[in-house]
């Protein structure tokens, strides 16, 4: 086996057969280039949808049928636009994520979906808008901080915080079989419901489930929270960052650039995977080159989120 793995004393016919198998596999992958795992394996709560990028009232059957035929469905235009512009789309990221964490090749995930036997293993939880930041491209629907500002400015008393109740009936997670759970917000590290979900995963013995927090970078875990995080072997902190230095502090007011950088280093030193979610608008586009360069210099993979509206 060692000879085989290293290529030593490998008979020519063996190498030829391996090449043929790999070539056949790649050809089959080429036939499913438009496939997406989310309509078959994904669920987002509390909205109870397959993907947040789909339009309201989407037709899941037509999407699934088209994807199984390797056809682009117009309802998935958010990803097609990014891919046509040469950017990484959420579809491509989720395909890679599920491929990796289920230890199941994308082609096999496609075949299971084709038989109608796919089950939900990829979850996204948006448990509320509780947040300590007022990012420029955000609003009160996603940030209680913005709600507080609007109330003060307009002299109103509209409820600032919108949290999903604990153990909300609409959040239906199979804690034993879940492969990926991503938390968004608001600032998801500040929402108690999310920590309850992590405790349920631990109780179910599923600490290999990949956990991802899309965080604004201000999070400093308590001793209890750190104990919970330490039990999971696949952790990712996706930092929301729309620039560096003063650009970051303008876009992500009132957060501190230095504190965010320190928190990134702490996460990396703990062996936590670090990535970035980079929202691009007319306010920061002129700083794109230096922002992307900073991510690359610090080996941080990033997803670009162009602002389409308002």
PDB file of C-alpha atoms in Angstrom:
ATOM      1  CA  UNK A   1       0.000   0.000   0.000  1.00  0.00           C
ATOM      2  CA  UNK A   2       2.870   2.383   0.807  1.00  0.00           C
ATOM      3  CA  UNK A   3       4.348   1.729  -2.635  1.00  0.00           C
ATOM      4  CA  UNK A   4       0.965   2.371  -4.212  1.00  0.00           C
ATOM      5  CA  UNK A   5       0.372   5.593  -2.250  1.00  0.00           C
ATOM      6  CA  UNK A   6       3.809   6.956  -3.095  1.00  0.00           C
ATOM      7  CA  UNK A   7       3.723   5.809  -6.719  1.00  0.00           C
ATOM      8  CA  UNK A   8       6.767   3.579  -6.297  1.00  0.00           C
ATOM      9  CA  UNK A   9       6.812   0.361  -8.366  1.00  0.00           C
ATOM     10  CA  UNK A  10       3.385   1.249  -9.723  1.00  0.00           C
ATOM     11  CA  UNK A  11       2.549  -0.927 -12.698  1.00  0.00           C
ATOM     12  CA  UNK A  12       1.657   1.111 -15.822  1.00  0.00           C
ATOM     13  CA  UNK A  13      -1.724  -0.594 -16.231  1.00  0.00           C
ATOM     14  CA  UNK A  14      -2.677   0.413 -12.663  1.00  0.00           C
ATOM     15  CA  UNK A  15      -1.823   4.066 -13.310  1.00  0.00           C
ATOM     16  CA  UNK A  16      -3.812   3.917 -16.551  1.00  0.00           C
ATOM     17  CA  UNK A  17      -6.910   2.506 -14.852  1.00  0.00           C
ATOM     18  CA  UNK A  18      -6.723   5.156 -12.116  1.00  0.00           C
ATOM     19  CA  UNK A  19      -6.529   7.871 -14.771  1.00  0.00           C
ATOM     20  CA  UNK A  20      -9.577   6.410 -16.502  1.00  0.00           C
ATOM     21  CA  UNK A  21     -11.574   6.295 -13.257  1.00  0.00           C
ATOM     22  CA  UNK A  22     -10.678   9.864 -12.368  1.00  0.00           C
ATOM     23  CA  UNK A  23     -11.456  11.023 -15.887  1.00  0.00           C
ATOM     24  CA  UNK A  24     -14.855   9.318 -15.817  1.00  0.00           C
ATOM     25  CA  UNK A  25     -15.608  10.866 -12.425  1.00  0.00           C
ATOM     26  CA  UNK A  26     -14.695  14.342 -13.629  1.00  0.00           C
ATOM     27  CA  UNK A  27     -16.839  13.896 -16.724  1.00  0.00           C
ATOM     28  CA  UNK A  28     -19.823  13.001 -14.516  1.00  0.00           C
ATOM     29  CA  UNK A  29     -19.157  16.049 -12.334  1.00  0.00           C
ATOM     30  CA  UNK A  30     -19.108  18.189 -15.472  1.00  0.00           C
ATOM     31  CA  UNK A  31     -22.650  16.983 -16.128  1.00  0.00           C
ATOM     32  CA  UNK A  32     -23.959  18.417 -12.837  1.00  0.00           C
ATOM     33  CA  UNK A  33     -22.209  21.806 -12.841  1.00  0.00           C
ATOM     34  CA  UNK A  34     -25.442  23.627 -11.921  1.00  0.00           C
ATOM     35  CA  UNK A  35     -26.439  21.311  -9.083  1.00  0.00           C
ATOM     36  CA  UNK A  36     -27.056  22.808  -5.629  1.00  0.00           C
ATOM     37  CA  UNK A  37     -27.410  20.849  -2.383  1.00  0.00           C
ATOM     38  CA  UNK A  38     -29.623  23.379  -0.567  1.00  0.00           C
ATOM     39  CA  UNK A  39     -32.976  22.597  -2.277  1.00  0.00           C
ATOM     40  CA  UNK A  40     -32.464  18.946  -1.277  1.00  0.00           C
ATOM     41  CA  UNK A  41     -30.458  19.003   1.962  1.00  0.00           C
ATOM     42  CA  UNK A  42     -30.884  22.518   3.390  1.00  0.00           C
ATOM     43  CA  UNK A  43     -33.344  24.252   5.678  1.00  0.00           C
ATOM     44  CA  UNK A  44     -33.352  27.740   7.173  1.00  0.00           C
ATOM     45  CA  UNK A  45     -35.277  28.702  10.294  1.00  0.00           C
ATOM     46  CA  UNK A  46     -37.468  30.348  11.447  1.00  0.00           C
ATOM     47  CA  UNK A  47     -38.419  31.282   7.849  1.00  0.00           C
ATOM     48  CA  UNK A  48     -38.606  27.549   7.030  1.00  0.00           C
ATOM     49  CA  UNK A  49     -37.139  27.927   3.546  1.00  0.00           C
ATOM     50  CA  UNK A  50     -34.493  26.017   1.617  1.00  0.00           C
ATOM     51  CA  UNK A  51     -32.356  29.068   0.854  1.00  0.00           C
ATOM     52  CA  UNK A  52     -32.604  32.733   1.890  1.00  0.00           C
ATOM     53  CA  UNK A  53     -31.539  33.833  -1.608  1.00  0.00           C
ATOM     54  CA  UNK A  54     -34.694  32.435  -3.190  1.00  0.00           C
ATOM     55  CA  UNK A  55     -37.628  34.795  -3.881  1.00  0.00           C
ATOM     56  CA  UNK A  56     -40.756  34.786  -1.738  1.00  0.00           C
ATOM     57  CA  UNK A  57     -43.157  32.057  -2.822  1.00  0.00           C
ATOM     58  CA  UNK A  58     -40.526  30.129  -4.775  1.00  0.00           C
ATOM     59  CA  UNK A  59     -41.486  26.880  -6.525  1.00  0.00           C
ATOM     60  CA  UNK A  60     -39.213  24.251  -4.995  1.00  0.00           C
ATOM     61  CA  UNK A  61     -40.375  21.472  -7.326  1.00  0.00           C
ATOM     62  CA  UNK A  62     -39.393  23.350 -10.475  1.00  0.00           C
ATOM     63  CA  UNK A  63     -36.042  24.273  -8.908  1.00  0.00           C
ATOM     64  CA  UNK A  64     -35.287  20.680  -7.960  1.00  0.00           C
ATOM     65  CA  UNK A  65     -36.320  19.350 -11.366  1.00  0.00           C
ATOM     66  CA  UNK A  66     -34.151  21.868 -13.204  1.00  0.00           C
ATOM     67  CA  UNK A  67     -31.120  21.251 -10.987  1.00  0.00           C
ATOM     68  CA  UNK A  68     -31.375  17.489 -11.526  1.00  0.00           C
ATOM     69  CA  UNK A  69     -31.383  18.221 -15.271  1.00  0.00           C
ATOM     70  CA  UNK A  70     -28.351  20.519 -14.855  1.00  0.00           C
ATOM     71  CA  UNK A  71     -30.499  23.499 -15.878  1.00  0.00           C
ATOM     72  CA  UNK A  72     -30.312  26.951 -14.351  1.00  0.00           C
ATOM     73  CA  UNK A  73     -33.574  27.969 -12.735  1.00  0.00           C
ATOM     74  CA  UNK A  74     -34.310  31.711 -12.836  1.00  0.00           C
ATOM     75  CA  UNK A  75     -35.352  31.672  -9.188  1.00  0.00           C
ATOM     76  CA  UNK A  76     -31.705  31.023  -8.295  1.00  0.00           C
ATOM     77  CA  UNK A  77     -30.464  34.142 -10.118  1.00  0.00           C
ATOM     78  CA  UNK A  78     -28.609  35.515  -7.060  1.00  0.00           C
ATOM     79  CA  UNK A  79     -25.987  32.783  -7.385  1.00  0.00           C
ATOM     80  CA  UNK A  80     -25.915  32.752 -11.188  1.00  0.00           C
ATOM     81  CA  UNK A  81     -25.135  36.500 -11.204  1.00  0.00           C
ATOM     82  CA  UNK A  82     -22.138  36.038  -8.921  1.00  0.00           C
ATOM     83  CA  UNK A  83     -20.810  33.032 -10.818  1.00  0.00           C
ATOM     84  CA  UNK A  84     -21.166  34.777 -14.189  1.00  0.00           C
ATOM     85  CA  UNK A  85     -19.152  37.665 -12.744  1.00  0.00           C
ATOM     86  CA  UNK A  86     -16.379  35.229 -11.820  1.00  0.00           C
ATOM     87  CA  UNK A  87     -17.188  35.294  -8.097  1.00  0.00           C
ATOM     88  CA  UNK A  88     -17.798  32.458  -5.645  1.00  0.00           C
ATOM     89  CA  UNK A  89     -21.511  31.976  -5.005  1.00  0.00           C
ATOM     90  CA  UNK A  90     -23.283  30.659  -1.930  1.00  0.00           C
ATOM     91  CA  UNK A  91     -24.310  27.617  -4.004  1.00  0.00           C
ATOM     92  CA  UNK A  92     -20.695  26.678  -4.647  1.00  0.00           C
ATOM     93  CA  UNK A  93     -19.707  27.211  -1.019  1.00  0.00           C
ATOM     94  CA  UNK A  94     -22.584  25.096   0.309  1.00  0.00           C
ATOM     95  CA  UNK A  95     -21.812  22.329  -2.191  1.00  0.00           C
ATOM     96  CA  UNK A  96     -18.235  22.177  -0.936  1.00  0.00           C
ATOM     97  CA  UNK A  97     -19.347  22.389   2.704  1.00  0.00           C
ATOM     98  CA  UNK A  98     -21.770  19.490   2.539  1.00  0.00           C
ATOM     99  CA  UNK A  99     -19.423  17.424   0.356  1.00  0.00           C
ATOM    100  CA  UNK A 100     -16.719  17.803   3.017  1.00  0.00           C
ATOM    101  CA  UNK A 101     -18.681  17.454   6.252  1.00  0.00           C
ATOM    102  CA  UNK A 102     -20.836  14.539   5.138  1.00  0.00           C
ATOM    103  CA  UNK A 103     -17.743  12.843   3.705  1.00  0.00           C
ATOM    104  CA  UNK A 104     -19.886  12.203   0.655  1.00  0.00           C
ATOM    105  CA  UNK A 105     -18.808  13.128  -2.839  1.00  0.00           C
ATOM    106  CA  UNK A 106     -20.951  15.777  -4.547  1.00  0.00           C
ATOM    107  CA  UNK A 107     -21.781  13.286  -7.291  1.00  0.00           C
ATOM    108  CA  UNK A 108     -23.145  10.869  -4.686  1.00  0.00           C
ATOM    109  CA  UNK A 109     -25.165  13.680  -3.061  1.00  0.00           C
ATOM    110  CA  UNK A 110     -26.643  14.342  -6.504  1.00  0.00           C
ATOM    111  CA  UNK A 111     -27.508  10.675  -6.991  1.00  0.00           C
ATOM    112  CA  UNK A 112     -29.216  10.464  -3.599  1.00  0.00           C
ATOM    113  CA  UNK A 113     -31.230  13.591  -4.448  1.00  0.00           C
ATOM    114  CA  UNK A 114     -32.128  12.014  -7.775  1.00  0.00           C
ATOM    115  CA  UNK A 115     -33.694   9.041  -5.981  1.00  0.00           C
ATOM    116  CA  UNK A 116     -35.761  11.332  -3.758  1.00  0.00           C
ATOM    117  CA  UNK A 117     -34.082  10.022  -0.588  1.00  0.00           C
ATOM    118  CA  UNK A 118     -32.209  13.157   0.450  1.00  0.00           C
ATOM    119  CA  UNK A 119     -32.688  14.327   4.065  1.00  0.00           C
ATOM    120  CA  UNK A 120     -32.013  17.673   5.729  1.00  0.00           C
ATOM    121  CA  UNK A 121     -28.505  17.840   7.222  1.00  0.00           C
ATOM    122  CA  UNK A 122     -27.599  21.490   6.539  1.00  0.00           C
ATOM    123  CA  UNK A 123     -29.276  24.103   8.760  1.00  0.00           C
ATOM    124  CA  UNK A 124     -29.155  27.875   9.004  1.00  0.00           C
ATOM    125  CA  UNK A 125     -30.592  29.572  12.078  1.00  0.00           C
ATOM    126  CA  UNK A 126     -31.545  33.249  12.244  1.00  0.00           C
ATOM    127  CA  UNK A 127     -32.823  33.500  15.796  1.00  0.00           C
ATOM    128  CA  UNK A 128     -33.280  37.246  16.004  1.00  0.00           C
ATOM    129  CA  UNK A 129     -31.916  40.745  15.424  1.00  0.00           C
ATOM    130  CA  UNK A 130     -30.250  41.312  18.817  1.00  0.00           C
ATOM    131  CA  UNK A 131     -27.010  43.122  17.956  1.00  0.00           C
ATOM    132  CA  UNK A 132     -24.565  45.636  19.411  1.00  0.00           C
ATOM    133  CA  UNK A 133     -23.608  47.195  16.059  1.00  0.00           C
ATOM    134  CA  UNK A 134     -25.199  49.633  13.610  1.00  0.00           C
ATOM    135  CA  UNK A 135     -23.484  48.657  10.371  1.00  0.00           C
ATOM    136  CA  UNK A 136     -24.046  51.146   7.556  1.00  0.00           C
ATOM    137  CA  UNK A 137     -25.555  48.620   5.154  1.00  0.00           C
ATOM    138  CA  UNK A 138     -27.850  47.096   7.814  1.00  0.00           C
ATOM    139  CA  UNK A 139     -31.265  48.048   9.246  1.00  0.00           C
ATOM    140  CA  UNK A 140     -33.441  47.537  12.310  1.00  0.00           C
ATOM    141  CA  UNK A 141     -34.791  44.258  10.929  1.00  0.00           C
ATOM    142  CA  UNK A 142     -31.342  42.714  11.398  1.00  0.00           C
ATOM    143  CA  UNK A 143     -29.981  44.912  14.189  1.00  0.00           C
ATOM    144  CA  UNK A 144     -31.586  45.961  17.455  1.00  0.00           C
ATOM    145  CA  UNK A 145     -28.840  48.591  17.620  1.00  0.00           C
ATOM    146  CA  UNK A 146     -30.353  50.234  14.539  1.00  0.00           C
ATOM    147  CA  UNK A 147     -33.806  49.993  16.128  1.00  0.00           C
ATOM    148  CA  UNK A 148     -32.537  51.833  19.186  1.00  0.00           C
ATOM    149  CA  UNK A 149     -31.052  54.587  17.012  1.00  0.00           C
ATOM    150  CA  UNK A 150     -34.237  54.987  14.974  1.00  0.00           C
ATOM    151  CA  UNK A 151     -36.358  55.231  18.093  1.00  0.00           C
ATOM    152  CA  UNK A 152     -34.084  57.931  19.499  1.00  0.00           C
ATOM    153  CA  UNK A 153     -34.009  59.884  16.221  1.00  0.00           C
ATOM    154  CA  UNK A 154     -37.738  59.640  15.460  1.00  0.00           C
ATOM    155  CA  UNK A 155     -38.862  59.854  19.098  1.00  0.00           C
ATOM    156  CA  UNK A 156     -40.803  56.588  18.777  1.00  0.00           C
ATOM    157  CA  UNK A 157     -41.069  53.513  20.955  1.00  0.00           C
ATOM    158  CA  UNK A 158     -41.115  50.661  18.438  1.00  0.00           C
ATOM    159  CA  UNK A 159     -39.836  47.339  19.866  1.00  0.00           C
ATOM    160  CA  UNK A 160     -36.139  47.190  19.085  1.00  0.00           C
ATOM    161  CA  UNK A 161     -35.483  43.506  19.620  1.00  0.00           C
ATOM    162  CA  UNK A 162     -37.100  40.715  17.641  1.00  0.00           C
ATOM    163  CA  UNK A 163     -36.001  37.334  18.993  1.00  0.00           C
ATOM    164  CA  UNK A 164     -37.262  33.897  18.104  1.00  0.00           C
ATOM    165  CA  UNK A 165     -38.687  32.340  21.252  1.00  0.00           C
ATOM    166  CA  UNK A 166     -36.671  29.572  22.854  1.00  0.00           C
ATOM    167  CA  UNK A 167     -37.413  26.170  21.358  1.00  0.00           C
ATOM    168  CA  UNK A 168     -39.559  27.799  18.687  1.00  0.00           C
ATOM    169  CA  UNK A 169     -41.883  25.213  17.159  1.00  0.00           C
ATOM    170  CA  UNK A 170     -40.713  26.059  13.648  1.00  0.00           C
ATOM    171  CA  UNK A 171     -37.077  25.158  14.370  1.00  0.00           C
ATOM    172  CA  UNK A 172     -36.963  21.454  13.592  1.00  0.00           C
ATOM    173  CA  UNK A 173     -33.425  20.091  13.808  1.00  0.00           C
ATOM    174  CA  UNK A 174     -32.388  16.452  13.822  1.00  0.00           C
ATOM    175  CA  UNK A 175     -29.603  16.859  16.371  1.00  0.00           C
ATOM    176  CA  UNK A 176     -28.196  13.373  15.791  1.00  0.00           C
ATOM    177  CA  UNK A 177     -27.787  13.623  12.017  1.00  0.00           C
ATOM    178  CA  UNK A 178     -27.080  17.349  11.485  1.00  0.00           C
ATOM    179  CA  UNK A 179     -23.834  17.917   9.599  1.00  0.00           C
ATOM    180  CA  UNK A 180     -23.761  21.712   9.479  1.00  0.00           C
ATOM    181  CA  UNK A 181     -25.483  24.440  11.494  1.00  0.00           C
ATOM    182  CA  UNK A 182     -24.816  28.064  10.634  1.00  0.00           C
ATOM    183  CA  UNK A 183     -25.923  30.885  12.928  1.00  0.00           C
ATOM    184  CA  UNK A 184     -26.699  34.365  11.625  1.00  0.00           C
ATOM    185  CA  UNK A 185     -28.451  37.367  13.148  1.00  0.00           C
ATOM    186  CA  UNK A 186     -28.277  39.993  14.545  1.00  0.00           C
ATOM    187  CA  UNK A 187     -25.122  39.048  16.370  1.00  0.00           C
ATOM    188  CA  UNK A 188     -25.662  35.286  16.820  1.00  0.00           C
ATOM    189  CA  UNK A 189     -23.130  34.905  19.633  1.00  0.00           C
ATOM    190  CA  UNK A 190     -25.357  37.181  21.781  1.00  0.00           C
ATOM    191  CA  UNK A 191     -28.540  35.135  21.268  1.00  0.00           C
ATOM    192  CA  UNK A 192     -29.244  32.502  23.946  1.00  0.00           C
ATOM    193  CA  UNK A 193     -31.307  30.262  21.663  1.00  0.00           C
ATOM    194  CA  UNK A 194     -28.172  29.468  19.636  1.00  0.00           C
ATOM    195  CA  UNK A 195     -26.279  28.280  22.712  1.00  0.00           C
ATOM    196  CA  UNK A 196     -29.262  26.099  23.629  1.00  0.00           C
ATOM    197  CA  UNK A 197     -28.984  24.468  20.199  1.00  0.00           C
ATOM    198  CA  UNK A 198     -25.290  23.753  20.790  1.00  0.00           C
ATOM    199  CA  UNK A 199     -26.115  22.155  24.148  1.00  0.00           C
ATOM    200  CA  UNK A 200     -28.686  19.917  22.434  1.00  0.00           C
ATOM    201  CA  UNK A 201     -26.068  18.818  19.911  1.00  0.00           C
ATOM    202  CA  UNK A 202     -23.724  17.928  22.758  1.00  0.00           C
ATOM    203  CA  UNK A 203     -26.498  15.965  24.494  1.00  0.00           C
ATOM    204  CA  UNK A 204     -27.112  14.102  21.219  1.00  0.00           C
ATOM    205  CA  UNK A 205     -23.407  13.209  21.028  1.00  0.00           C
ATOM    206  CA  UNK A 206     -23.016  15.109  17.760  1.00  0.00           C
ATOM    207  CA  UNK A 207     -19.999  17.310  18.477  1.00  0.00           C
ATOM    208  CA  UNK A 208     -18.552  16.626  15.026  1.00  0.00           C
ATOM    209  CA  UNK A 209     -21.318  18.711  13.444  1.00  0.00           C
ATOM    210  CA  UNK A 210     -19.774  21.770  11.799  1.00  0.00           C
ATOM    211  CA  UNK A 211     -20.763  24.966  13.597  1.00  0.00           C
ATOM    212  CA  UNK A 212     -20.458  28.375  11.958  1.00  0.00           C
ATOM    213  CA  UNK A 213     -21.115  31.794  13.480  1.00  0.00           C
ATOM    214  CA  UNK A 214     -21.420  34.819  11.188  1.00  0.00           C
ATOM    215  CA  UNK A 215     -20.145  37.322  13.733  1.00  0.00           C
ATOM    216  CA  UNK A 216     -19.406  41.040  13.758  1.00  0.00           C
ATOM    217  CA  UNK A 217     -16.099  40.287  15.484  1.00  0.00           C
ATOM    218  CA  UNK A 218     -16.806  41.846  18.885  1.00  0.00           C
ATOM    219  CA  UNK A 219     -17.550  38.503  20.567  1.00  0.00           C
ATOM    220  CA  UNK A 220     -15.573  37.553  23.685  1.00  0.00           C
ATOM    221  CA  UNK A 221     -16.899  34.214  25.028  1.00  0.00           C
ATOM    222  CA  UNK A 222     -17.697  33.680  28.681  1.00  0.00           C
ATOM    223  CA  UNK A 223     -16.122  30.733  30.502  1.00  0.00           C
ATOM    224  CA  UNK A 224     -19.318  28.676  30.014  1.00  0.00           C
ATOM    225  CA  UNK A 225     -19.545  29.567  26.320  1.00  0.00           C
ATOM    226  CA  UNK A 226     -15.886  28.699  25.777  1.00  0.00           C
ATOM    227  CA  UNK A 227     -16.463  25.315  27.428  1.00  0.00           C
ATOM    228  CA  UNK A 228     -19.299  24.661  24.960  1.00  0.00           C
ATOM    229  CA  UNK A 229     -17.205  25.729  21.955  1.00  0.00           C
ATOM    230  CA  UNK A 230     -14.266  23.558  23.057  1.00  0.00           C
ATOM    231  CA  UNK A 231     -16.396  20.434  22.664  1.00  0.00           C
ATOM    232  CA  UNK A 232     -16.915  20.939  18.913  1.00  0.00           C
ATOM    233  CA  UNK A 233     -14.211  19.739  16.530  1.00  0.00           C
ATOM    234  CA  UNK A 234     -15.413  21.707  13.477  1.00  0.00           C
ATOM    235  CA  UNK A 235     -15.827  25.389  14.342  1.00  0.00           C
ATOM    236  CA  UNK A 236     -15.878  28.345  11.975  1.00  0.00           C
ATOM    237  CA  UNK A 237     -16.132  32.026  12.811  1.00  0.00           C
ATOM    238  CA  UNK A 238     -17.126  33.988   9.728  1.00  0.00           C
ATOM    239  CA  UNK A 239     -16.261  37.610  10.475  1.00  0.00           C
ATOM    240  CA  UNK A 240     -18.392  40.291   8.826  1.00  0.00           C
ATOM    241  CA  UNK A 241     -15.780  42.722   7.520  1.00  0.00           C
ATOM    242  CA  UNK A 242     -16.323  45.389   4.862  1.00  0.00           C
ATOM    243  CA  UNK A 243     -12.915  47.030   4.953  1.00  0.00           C
ATOM    244  CA  UNK A 244      -9.825  47.492   7.071  1.00  0.00           C
ATOM    245  CA  UNK A 245      -8.814  50.100   9.652  1.00  0.00           C
ATOM    246  CA  UNK A 246     -10.924  53.256   9.537  1.00  0.00           C
ATOM    247  CA  UNK A 247     -12.996  51.924   6.639  1.00  0.00           C
ATOM    248  CA  UNK A 248     -14.033  48.945   8.796  1.00  0.00           C
ATOM    249  CA  UNK A 249     -14.909  51.216  11.727  1.00  0.00           C
ATOM    250  CA  UNK A 250     -17.037  53.444   9.495  1.00  0.00           C
ATOM    251  CA  UNK A 251     -18.860  50.545   7.842  1.00  0.00           C
ATOM    252  CA  UNK A 252     -19.278  48.590  11.086  1.00  0.00           C
ATOM    253  CA  UNK A 253     -19.884  51.385  13.613  1.00  0.00           C
ATOM    254  CA  UNK A 254     -19.180  51.420  16.574  1.00  0.00           C
ATOM    255  CA  UNK A 255     -16.940  48.341  16.422  1.00  0.00           C
ATOM    256  CA  UNK A 256     -13.163  48.482  16.883  1.00  0.00           C
ATOM    257  CA  UNK A 257     -10.802  47.330  14.131  1.00  0.00           C
ATOM    258  CA  UNK A 258      -8.041  46.458  16.620  1.00  0.00           C
ATOM    259  CA  UNK A 259     -10.406  44.367  18.761  1.00  0.00           C
ATOM    260  CA  UNK A 260     -11.673  42.508  15.682  1.00  0.00           C
ATOM    261  CA  UNK A 261      -8.121  41.722  14.541  1.00  0.00           C
ATOM    262  CA  UNK A 262      -7.268  40.511  18.073  1.00  0.00           C
ATOM    263  CA  UNK A 263     -10.332  38.266  18.115  1.00  0.00           C
ATOM    264  CA  UNK A 264      -9.404  36.813  14.726  1.00  0.00           C
ATOM    265  CA  UNK A 265      -5.951  35.939  16.052  1.00  0.00           C
ATOM    266  CA  UNK A 266      -7.407  34.384  19.210  1.00  0.00           C
ATOM    267  CA  UNK A 267      -9.725  32.210  17.096  1.00  0.00           C
ATOM    268  CA  UNK A 268      -6.884  31.153  14.801  1.00  0.00           C
ATOM    269  CA  UNK A 269      -4.625  30.333  17.771  1.00  0.00           C
ATOM    270  CA  UNK A 270      -7.387  28.086  19.148  1.00  0.00           C
ATOM    271  CA  UNK A 271      -7.526  26.183  15.865  1.00  0.00           C
ATOM    272  CA  UNK A 272     -10.898  27.637  14.889  1.00  0.00           C
ATOM    273  CA  UNK A 273     -11.427  28.103  11.170  1.00  0.00           C
ATOM    274  CA  UNK A 274     -11.722  31.773  10.260  1.00  0.00           C
ATOM    275  CA  UNK A 275     -13.436  33.180   7.171  1.00  0.00           C
ATOM    276  CA  UNK A 276     -14.981  36.517   6.240  1.00  0.00           C
ATOM    277  CA  UNK A 277     -18.245  37.812   4.823  1.00  0.00           C
ATOM    278  CA  UNK A 278     -17.499  40.950   2.817  1.00  0.00           C
ATOM    279  CA  UNK A 279     -20.433  43.190   1.864  1.00  0.00           C
ATOM    280  CA  UNK A 280     -19.583  45.430  -1.088  1.00  0.00           C
ATOM    281  CA  UNK A 281     -21.495  48.640  -1.737  1.00  0.00           C
ATOM    282  CA  UNK A 282     -20.931  52.071  -3.282  1.00  0.00           C
ATOM    283  CA  UNK A 283     -19.551  53.150   0.115  1.00  0.00           C
ATOM    284  CA  UNK A 284     -16.529  50.827   0.174  1.00  0.00           C
ATOM    285  CA  UNK A 285     -15.977  49.677  -3.414  1.00  0.00           C
ATOM    286  CA  UNK A 286     -13.014  52.036  -3.891  1.00  0.00           C
ATOM    287  CA  UNK A 287     -11.208  50.204  -1.075  1.00  0.00           C
ATOM    288  CA  UNK A 288     -11.842  46.755  -2.542  1.00  0.00           C
ATOM    289  CA  UNK A 289      -8.261  46.050  -3.596  1.00  0.00           C
ATOM    290  CA  UNK A 290      -6.738  46.763  -0.188  1.00  0.00           C
ATOM    291  CA  UNK A 291      -9.507  44.849   1.620  1.00  0.00           C
ATOM    292  CA  UNK A 292      -9.088  41.744  -0.552  1.00  0.00           C
ATOM    293  CA  UNK A 293      -5.314  42.005  -0.174  1.00  0.00           C
ATOM    294  CA  UNK A 294      -5.640  42.038   3.619  1.00  0.00           C
ATOM    295  CA  UNK A 295      -7.758  38.881   3.549  1.00  0.00           C
ATOM    296  CA  UNK A 296      -5.240  37.168   1.282  1.00  0.00           C
ATOM    297  CA  UNK A 297      -2.243  38.297   3.364  1.00  0.00           C
ATOM    298  CA  UNK A 298      -3.848  36.742   6.454  1.00  0.00           C
ATOM    299  CA  UNK A 299      -5.007  33.561   4.650  1.00  0.00           C
ATOM    300  CA  UNK A 300      -8.674  34.318   5.305  1.00  0.00           C
ATOM    301  CA  UNK A 301     -11.102  33.012   2.653  1.00  0.00           C
ATOM    302  CA  UNK A 302     -13.912  35.478   2.016  1.00  0.00           C
ATOM    303  CA  UNK A 303     -17.335  35.596   0.382  1.00  0.00           C
ATOM    304  CA  UNK A 304     -18.296  38.748  -1.510  1.00  0.00           C
ATOM    305  CA  UNK A 305     -21.859  39.990  -0.970  1.00  0.00           C
ATOM    306  CA  UNK A 306     -22.720  42.758  -3.461  1.00  0.00           C
ATOM    307  CA  UNK A 307     -25.504  45.096  -2.300  1.00  0.00           C
ATOM    308  CA  UNK A 308     -28.389  44.983  -4.808  1.00  0.00           C
ATOM    309  CA  UNK A 309     -30.891  47.107  -2.903  1.00  0.00           C
ATOM    310  CA  UNK A 310     -31.880  49.658  -1.767  1.00  0.00           C
TER     311      UNK A 310
END
